[in-house]
Coordinates of C-alpha atoms in Angstrom, one line a residue:
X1 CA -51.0 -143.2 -135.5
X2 CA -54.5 -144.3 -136.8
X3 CA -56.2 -146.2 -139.3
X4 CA -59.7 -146.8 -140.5
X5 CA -59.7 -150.4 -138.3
X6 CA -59.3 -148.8 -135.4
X7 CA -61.6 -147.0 -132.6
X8 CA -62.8 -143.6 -133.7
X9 CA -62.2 -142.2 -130.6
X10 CA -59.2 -140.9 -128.5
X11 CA -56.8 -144.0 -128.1
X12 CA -53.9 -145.0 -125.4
X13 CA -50.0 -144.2 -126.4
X14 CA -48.0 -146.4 -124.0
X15 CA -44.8 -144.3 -122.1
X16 CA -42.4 -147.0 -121.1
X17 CA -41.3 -146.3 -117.0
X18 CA -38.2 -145.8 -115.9
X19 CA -36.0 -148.4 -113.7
X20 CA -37.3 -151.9 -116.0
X21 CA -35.1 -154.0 -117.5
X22 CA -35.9 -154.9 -121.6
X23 CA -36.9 -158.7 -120.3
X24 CA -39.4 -157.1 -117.5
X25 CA -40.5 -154.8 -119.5
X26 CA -40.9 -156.7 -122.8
X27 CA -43.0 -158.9 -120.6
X28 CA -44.9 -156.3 -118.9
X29 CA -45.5 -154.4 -122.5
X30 CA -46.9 -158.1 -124.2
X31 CA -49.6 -158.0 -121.1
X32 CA -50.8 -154.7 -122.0
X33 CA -51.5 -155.5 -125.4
X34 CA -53.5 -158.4 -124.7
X35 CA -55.6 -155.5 -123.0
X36 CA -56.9 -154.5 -126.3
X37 CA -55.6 -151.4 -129.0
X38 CA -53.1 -149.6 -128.2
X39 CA -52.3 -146.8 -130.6
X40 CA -48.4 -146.5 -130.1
X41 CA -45.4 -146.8 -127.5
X42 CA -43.1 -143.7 -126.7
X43 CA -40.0 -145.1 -125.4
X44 CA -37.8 -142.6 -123.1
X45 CA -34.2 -142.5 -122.8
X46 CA -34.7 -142.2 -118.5
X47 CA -31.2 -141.9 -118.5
X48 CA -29.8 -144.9 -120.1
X49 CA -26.6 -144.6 -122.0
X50 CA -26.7 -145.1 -125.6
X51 CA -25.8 -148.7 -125.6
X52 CA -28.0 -149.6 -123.4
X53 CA -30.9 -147.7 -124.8
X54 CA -30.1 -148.6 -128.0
X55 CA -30.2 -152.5 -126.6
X56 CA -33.4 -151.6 -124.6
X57 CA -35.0 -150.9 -128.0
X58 CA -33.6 -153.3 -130.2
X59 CA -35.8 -155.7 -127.0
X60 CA -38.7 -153.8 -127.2
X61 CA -39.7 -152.4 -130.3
X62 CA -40.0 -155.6 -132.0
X63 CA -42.4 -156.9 -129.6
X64 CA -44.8 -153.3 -130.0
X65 CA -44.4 -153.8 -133.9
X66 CA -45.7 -157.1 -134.2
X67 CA -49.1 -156.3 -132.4
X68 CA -49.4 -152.8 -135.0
X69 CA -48.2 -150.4 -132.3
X70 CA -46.3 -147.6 -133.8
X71 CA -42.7 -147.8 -131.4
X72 CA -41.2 -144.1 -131.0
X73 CA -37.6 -143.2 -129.6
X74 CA -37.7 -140.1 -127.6
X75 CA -34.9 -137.8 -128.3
X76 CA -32.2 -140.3 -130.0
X77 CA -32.5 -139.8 -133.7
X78 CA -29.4 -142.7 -134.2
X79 CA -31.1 -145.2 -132.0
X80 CA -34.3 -144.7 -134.1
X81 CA -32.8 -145.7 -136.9
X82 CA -30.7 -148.4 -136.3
X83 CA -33.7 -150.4 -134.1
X84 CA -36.3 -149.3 -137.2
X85 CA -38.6 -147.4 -135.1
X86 CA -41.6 -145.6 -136.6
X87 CA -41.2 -142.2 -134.9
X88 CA -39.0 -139.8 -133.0
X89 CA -40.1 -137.7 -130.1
X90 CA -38.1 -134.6 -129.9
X91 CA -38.0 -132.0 -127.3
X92 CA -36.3 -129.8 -128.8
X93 CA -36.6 -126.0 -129.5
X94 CA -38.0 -125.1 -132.9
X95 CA -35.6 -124.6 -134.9
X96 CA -34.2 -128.2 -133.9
X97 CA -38.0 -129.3 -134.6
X98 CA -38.3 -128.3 -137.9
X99 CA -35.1 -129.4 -139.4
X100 CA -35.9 -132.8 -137.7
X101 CA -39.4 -132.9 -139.4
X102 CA -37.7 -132.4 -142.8
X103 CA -34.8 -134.7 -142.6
X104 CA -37.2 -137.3 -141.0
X105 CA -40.7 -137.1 -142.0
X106 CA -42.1 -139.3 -143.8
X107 CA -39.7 -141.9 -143.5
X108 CA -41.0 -141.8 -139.5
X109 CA -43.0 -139.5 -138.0
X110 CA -41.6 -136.8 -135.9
X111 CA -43.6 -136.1 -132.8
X112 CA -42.9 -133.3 -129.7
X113 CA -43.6 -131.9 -126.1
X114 CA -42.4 -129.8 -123.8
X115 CA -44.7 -127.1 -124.1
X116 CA -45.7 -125.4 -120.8
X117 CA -47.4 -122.5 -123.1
X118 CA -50.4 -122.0 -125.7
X119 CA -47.5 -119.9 -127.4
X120 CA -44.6 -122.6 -126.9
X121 CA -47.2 -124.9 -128.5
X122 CA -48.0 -122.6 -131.5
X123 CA -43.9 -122.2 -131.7
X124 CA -43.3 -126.3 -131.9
X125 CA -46.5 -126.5 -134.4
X126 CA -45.0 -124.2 -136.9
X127 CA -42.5 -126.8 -137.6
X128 CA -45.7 -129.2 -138.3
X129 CA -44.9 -132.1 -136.4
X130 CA -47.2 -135.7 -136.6
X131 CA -48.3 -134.8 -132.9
X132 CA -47.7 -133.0 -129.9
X133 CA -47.4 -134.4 -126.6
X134 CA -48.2 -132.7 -123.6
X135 CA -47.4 -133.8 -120.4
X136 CA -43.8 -134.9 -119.1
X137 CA -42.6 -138.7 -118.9
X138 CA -42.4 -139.8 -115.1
X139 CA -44.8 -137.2 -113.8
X140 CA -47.5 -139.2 -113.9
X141 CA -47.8 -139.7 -110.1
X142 CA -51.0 -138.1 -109.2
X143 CA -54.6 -140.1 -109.7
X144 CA -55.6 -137.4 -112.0
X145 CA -54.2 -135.8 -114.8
X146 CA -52.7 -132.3 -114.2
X147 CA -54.6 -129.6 -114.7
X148 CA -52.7 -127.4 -116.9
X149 CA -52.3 -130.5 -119.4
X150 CA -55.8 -130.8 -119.6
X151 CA -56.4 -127.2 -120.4
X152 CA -53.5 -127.0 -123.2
X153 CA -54.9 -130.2 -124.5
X154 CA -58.4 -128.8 -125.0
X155 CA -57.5 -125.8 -126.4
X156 CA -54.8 -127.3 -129.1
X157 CA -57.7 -130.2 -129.7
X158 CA -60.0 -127.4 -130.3
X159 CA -57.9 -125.1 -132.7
X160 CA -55.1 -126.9 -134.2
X161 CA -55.4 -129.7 -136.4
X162 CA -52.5 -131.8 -135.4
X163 CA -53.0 -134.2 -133.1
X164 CA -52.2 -134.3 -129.9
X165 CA -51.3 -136.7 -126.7
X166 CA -52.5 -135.8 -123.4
X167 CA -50.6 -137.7 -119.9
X168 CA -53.1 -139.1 -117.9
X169 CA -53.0 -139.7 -113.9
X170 CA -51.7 -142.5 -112.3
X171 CA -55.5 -143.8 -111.9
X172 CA -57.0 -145.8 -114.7
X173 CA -60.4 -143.8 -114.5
X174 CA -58.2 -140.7 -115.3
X175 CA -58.7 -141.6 -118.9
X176 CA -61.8 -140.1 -119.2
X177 CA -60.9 -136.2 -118.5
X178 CA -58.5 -136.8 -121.1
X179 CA -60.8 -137.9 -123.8
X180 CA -63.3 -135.0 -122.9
X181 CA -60.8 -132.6 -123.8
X182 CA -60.9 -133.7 -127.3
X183 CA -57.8 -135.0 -127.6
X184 CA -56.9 -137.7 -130.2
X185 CA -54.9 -139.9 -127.8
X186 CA -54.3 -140.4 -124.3
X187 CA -50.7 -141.1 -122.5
X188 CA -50.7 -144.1 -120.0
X189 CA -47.5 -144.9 -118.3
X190 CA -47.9 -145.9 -114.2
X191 CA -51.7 -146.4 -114.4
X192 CA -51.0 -149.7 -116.5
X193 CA -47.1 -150.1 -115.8
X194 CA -47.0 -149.1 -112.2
X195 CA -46.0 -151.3 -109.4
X196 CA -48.7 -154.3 -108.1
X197 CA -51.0 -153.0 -111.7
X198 CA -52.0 -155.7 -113.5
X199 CA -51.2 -154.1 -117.3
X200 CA -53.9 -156.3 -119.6
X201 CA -56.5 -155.4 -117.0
X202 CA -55.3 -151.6 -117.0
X203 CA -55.9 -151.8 -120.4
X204 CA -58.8 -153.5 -121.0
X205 CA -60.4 -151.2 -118.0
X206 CA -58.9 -148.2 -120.3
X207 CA -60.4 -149.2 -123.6
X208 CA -63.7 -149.7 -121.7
X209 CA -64.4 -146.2 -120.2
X210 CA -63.3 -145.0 -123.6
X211 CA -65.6 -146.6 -125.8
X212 CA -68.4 -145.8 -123.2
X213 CA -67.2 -142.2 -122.5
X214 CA -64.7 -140.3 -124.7
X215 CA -66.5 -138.3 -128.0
X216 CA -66.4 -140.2 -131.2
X217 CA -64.3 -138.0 -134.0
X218 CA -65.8 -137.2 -137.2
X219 CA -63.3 -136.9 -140.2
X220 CA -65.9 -137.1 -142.5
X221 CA -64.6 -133.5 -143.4

């Protein structure tokens, strides 16, 4: 979800909202990334039946893929390989985790969430997935990020090495308490999607307070 052109600090993962149409959205998603870098976009099911999931993504992942943005399929292993995406999120139990992760990886990388627990985390990271997300899609609808997110994210950011994804507020600014956790990246989904939110500005507000605020990583080993 990195490379060596990119910031060296945490960076946003996109979460697609619920209710858009693939034209809206698609729209919406090409505003962001004239914002600046984007890491990758997570795109949930929200309840869409397979065919039109599966036509929501054939829309949309194209459009993330052209500007370098790694496109993920939450749940729908079919889907995310008949629309090429470069990832899976699964929240699944462990043993559905890990045999995911070998079947999968590294063909795409497999990531997961769900955890409300240090030891659910520790459970899901046995099966060594590329990230893990925590946080729940659509329950970004506070300014700030909630708290219990923040305090799994530091202490997985602290021990573990794989990465992790921390959801942010529904307020731009909420950015920052994300990045001070030391997390690698930081979920966005209303604060740049959300009704009357202008999504290049969101973005370009985002990048800002994390280039001036969030701790650069060393992986100079």
């Amino acid at each position: 979800m990195t490379d060596a052109a990119t910031p060296n600090r945490c960076r946003i993962v996109l979460i697609a909202p619920e209710g858009a149409t693939a034209e809206q959205f698609a729209e919406r998603l090409r505003q962001a990334i004239a914002g600046g870098d984007i890491a990758s976009l997570i795109l949930p099911g929200h309840g869409r039946d397979e065919a039109s999931f599966q036509a929501f993504a054939e829309r949309i992942v194209p459009v993330a893929q052209a500007a370098g943005i790694a496109a993920i399929i939450a749940e729908d292993t079919r889907i995310a390989g008949r629309v090429g995406a470069d990832g899976l999120h699964l929240e699944t139990g462990p043993e559905a985790l890990e045999e995911a992760v070998e079947h999968y990886q590294p063909r795409m990388m497999v990531g997961t969430g769900g955890a409300k627990t240090r030891d659910d985390a520790l459970d899901l990271g046995e099966a060594r997935p590329d990230y893990m997300f925590f946080g729940r899609f659509g329950y970004d609808t506070k300014p700030e990020p909630h708290q219990r997110n923040l305090t799994l994210g530091r202490w997985w950011a602290e021990m573990i090495e794989i990465p992790c994804i921390v959801m942010a507020g529904s307020d731009i600014a909420s950015v920052e308490a994300v990045a001070q956790t030391g997390a690698e990246f930081v979920a966005l989904s209303s604060a740049v999607f959300g009704e009357g939110v202008d999504p290049r500005a969101a973005v370009e507000r985002a990048n800002a307070i994390l280039d001036e605020t969030a701790p650069v990583f060393d992986y100079g080993g």
